[in-house]
Tab-separated table of C-alpha atoms in Angstrom:
chain	number	residue	atom	x	y	z
Q	196	MET	CA	66.191	48.384	-82.885
Q	197	SER	CA	69.409	50.014	-84.013
Q	198	ILE	CA	70.612	53.357	-82.679
Q	199	PRO	CA	70.318	55.118	-86.058
Q	200	VAL	CA	66.686	53.956	-86.336
Q	201	LYS	CA	65.926	55.130	-82.782
Q	202	ARG	CA	67.567	58.488	-83.493
Q	203	TRP	CA	65.586	58.843	-86.726
Q	204	LEU	CA	62.267	57.938	-85.065
Q	205	LEU	CA	62.862	60.344	-82.178
Q	206	SER	CA	63.741	63.103	-84.648
Q	207	TYR	CA	60.658	62.277	-86.706
Q	208	ALA	CA	58.382	62.527	-83.666
Q	209	VAL	CA	59.872	65.838	-82.542
Q	210	ALA	CA	59.810	67.357	-86.042
Q	211	ALA	CA	56.234	66.172	-86.639
Q	212	VAL	CA	54.955	67.822	-83.463
Q	213	ILE	CA	56.829	71.052	-84.211
Q	214	PHE	CA	55.683	71.135	-87.840
Q	215	ALA	CA	52.051	70.455	-86.955
Q	216	ALA	CA	52.051	73.118	-84.222
Q	217	ILE	CA	53.629	75.798	-86.408
Q	218	ASP	CA	51.474	74.938	-89.420
Q	219	VAL	CA	48.240	75.019	-87.410
Q	220	VAL	CA	49.093	78.539	-86.245
Q	221	TRP	CA	49.968	79.567	-89.823
Q	222	ILE	CA	46.792	78.098	-91.263
Q	223	GLY	CA	44.633	79.631	-88.548
Q	224	THR	CA	46.141	83.110	-88.686
Q	225	VAL	CA	47.247	83.649	-92.291
Q	226	ALA	CA	46.566	80.887	-94.793
Q	227	ASN	CA	42.839	80.413	-94.193
Q	228	ASN	CA	42.114	84.112	-94.573
Q	229	GLN	CA	44.301	84.447	-97.640
Q	230	TYR	CA	42.923	81.325	-99.289
Q	231	LYS	CA	39.314	82.363	-98.617
Q	232	SER	CA	39.848	85.862	-100.000
Q	233	GLN	CA	42.042	84.889	-102.956
Q	234	ILE	CA	40.939	81.394	-104.041
Q	235	GLY	CA	37.722	80.804	-102.101
Q	236	ASP	CA	35.914	79.430	-105.150
Q	237	LEU	CA	38.562	76.679	-105.463
Q	238	LEU	CA	38.329	75.509	-101.844
Q	239	ALA	CA	36.425	72.450	-100.689
Q	240	PRO	CA	33.744	73.095	-98.068
Q	241	SER	CA	35.953	71.302	-95.524
Q	242	ALA	CA	39.468	69.916	-95.467
Q	243	ASN	CA	40.066	66.283	-96.367
Q	244	LEU	CA	41.441	64.952	-93.077
Q	245	ALA	CA	42.970	61.803	-94.608
Q	246	GLY	CA	44.763	63.909	-97.218
Q	247	ALA	CA	46.035	66.322	-94.569
Q	248	VAL	CA	47.328	63.524	-92.324
Q	249	ALA	CA	49.002	61.825	-95.296
Q	250	PHE	CA	50.685	65.108	-96.237
Q	251	TYR	CA	52.101	65.623	-92.738
Q	252	LEU	CA	53.304	62.026	-92.415
Q	253	VAL	CA	55.105	62.127	-95.752
Q	254	TYR	CA	56.349	65.701	-95.603
Q	255	VAL	CA	58.115	65.289	-92.266
Q	256	VAL	CA	60.173	62.487	-93.833
Q	257	GLY	CA	61.433	65.028	-96.373
Q	258	ILE	CA	62.249	67.572	-93.674
Q	259	LEU	CA	64.260	64.921	-91.834
Q	260	HIS	CA	66.071	63.703	-94.929
Q	261	TYR	CA	67.001	67.092	-96.374
Q	262	GLY	CA	67.102	69.191	-93.221
Q	263	VAL	CA	67.468	67.562	-89.827
Q	264	ARG	CA	69.639	64.635	-91.000
Q	265	PRO	CA	69.512	62.906	-87.613
Q	266	ASN	CA	72.181	60.357	-88.487
Q	267	ASP	CA	74.708	62.853	-89.836
Q	268	PRO	CA	76.577	64.146	-86.791
Q	269	ASN	CA	78.981	66.094	-89.032
Q	270	ALA	CA	76.322	68.300	-90.633
Q	271	THR	CA	76.376	71.816	-89.239
Q	272	LEU	CA	73.213	73.613	-88.205
Q	273	ARG	CA	73.720	75.944	-91.160
Q	274	GLN	CA	73.884	72.986	-93.579
Q	275	ARG	CA	70.779	71.434	-92.046
Q	276	VAL	CA	68.744	74.652	-92.239
Q	277	ALA	CA	69.969	75.373	-95.780
Q	278	GLY	CA	68.929	71.878	-96.873
Q	279	ALA	CA	65.528	72.364	-95.286
Q	280	ALA	CA	65.070	75.767	-96.919
Q	281	ILE	CA	65.858	74.317	-100.340
Q	282	PHE	CA	63.494	71.393	-99.715
Q	283	GLY	CA	60.734	73.794	-98.631
Q	284	PHE	CA	61.326	76.020	-101.629
Q	285	PHE	CA	61.095	73.254	-104.214
Q	286	THR	CA	58.195	71.393	-102.655
Q	287	TYR	CA	55.995	74.408	-102.015
Q	288	ALA	CA	56.986	75.897	-105.389
Q	289	THR	CA	55.807	72.688	-107.051
Q	290	TRP	CA	52.321	73.153	-105.609
Q	291	ALA	CA	52.158	76.915	-105.971
Q	292	LEU	CA	53.540	77.208	-109.482
Q	293	THR	CA	51.425	74.299	-110.694
Q	294	GLY	CA	48.379	76.111	-109.310
Q	295	LEU	CA	49.492	79.270	-111.050
Q	296	ALA	CA	49.957	77.356	-114.305
Q	297	VAL	CA	46.766	75.316	-114.431
Q	298	LEU	CA	44.108	76.869	-112.216
Q	299	LYS	CA	41.950	79.650	-113.543
Q	300	ASP	CA	42.681	82.990	-111.879
Q	301	PHE	CA	45.149	81.544	-109.370
Q	302	PRO	CA	46.673	84.662	-107.772
Q	303	PRO	CA	50.447	85.125	-107.877
Q	304	VAL	CA	50.339	86.465	-104.303
Q	305	VAL	CA	49.121	83.058	-103.091
Q	306	ALA	CA	51.906	81.312	-105.001
Q	307	LEU	CA	54.577	83.634	-103.612
Q	308	THR	CA	53.223	83.438	-100.075
Q	309	ASP	CA	53.120	79.638	-100.167
Q	310	ILE	CA	56.677	79.386	-101.483
Q	311	ALA	CA	57.961	81.750	-98.808
Q	312	TRP	CA	56.052	79.741	-96.206
Q	313	GLY	CA	57.628	76.495	-97.407
Q	314	VAL	CA	61.113	77.941	-96.979
Q	315	ALA	CA	60.291	79.434	-93.573
Q	316	VAL	CA	58.483	76.474	-92.038
Q	317	CYS	CA	60.997	73.856	-93.170
Q	318	SER	CA	63.867	76.010	-91.905
Q	319	ALA	CA	62.174	76.641	-88.559
Q	320	VAL	CA	61.212	73.004	-88.011
Q	321	THR	CA	64.737	71.881	-88.830
Q	322	TRP	CA	66.363	74.511	-86.631
Q	323	LEU	CA	64.095	73.749	-83.669
Q	324	THR	CA	64.367	69.968	-84.045
Q	325	ALA	CA	68.153	70.050	-84.410
Q	326	ALA	CA	68.497	72.472	-81.500
Q	327	LEU	CA	66.289	70.365	-79.222
Q	328	LEU	CA	68.055	67.137	-80.179
Q	329	ARG	CA	71.566	68.495	-80.699
Q	330	ARG	CA	73.193	66.172	-78.174
Q	331	THR	CA	71.252	63.179	-79.459
Q	332	ILE	CA	72.037	63.903	-83.109
Q	333	ALA	CA	75.728	64.489	-82.381
Q	334	ARG	CA	76.107	61.247	-80.416
Q	335	THR	CA	77.270	57.941	-81.704
Q	336	GLY	CA	75.713	56.210	-78.708
Q	337	THR	CA	72.175	55.699	-77.461
Q	338	PRO	CA	69.695	58.568	-78.021
Q	339	GLU	CA	68.633	60.455	-74.902
């Protein structure tokens, strides 16, 4: 396996754990309450586990590509976090603004909160991943 692939896989694993941990806290402390109070009638009785897992698996690829950039040793932390923030903005805005456009009585506060969350979580995951792996990402040799 090549060094860039190893670096990418290590970054993926770290980012996935960080993203899942942060998102579980967010969902448990803010999102669930807000969704139940604001769009409770639109919610399924329980989450679709396969859909949730698929989201996390795919979404972390985007965070790596636009934010962490594990095989770009020249990207600054500021560039990485800015890329992640933009990625989070556009992806969460896609969901939130589509909901606002097509779902009956979809509250603007939910859309705005979700968009802000997308920016925040992608930025935080990128910052933490890049900080934890800074020596590995900056290397041209074997990952730690």
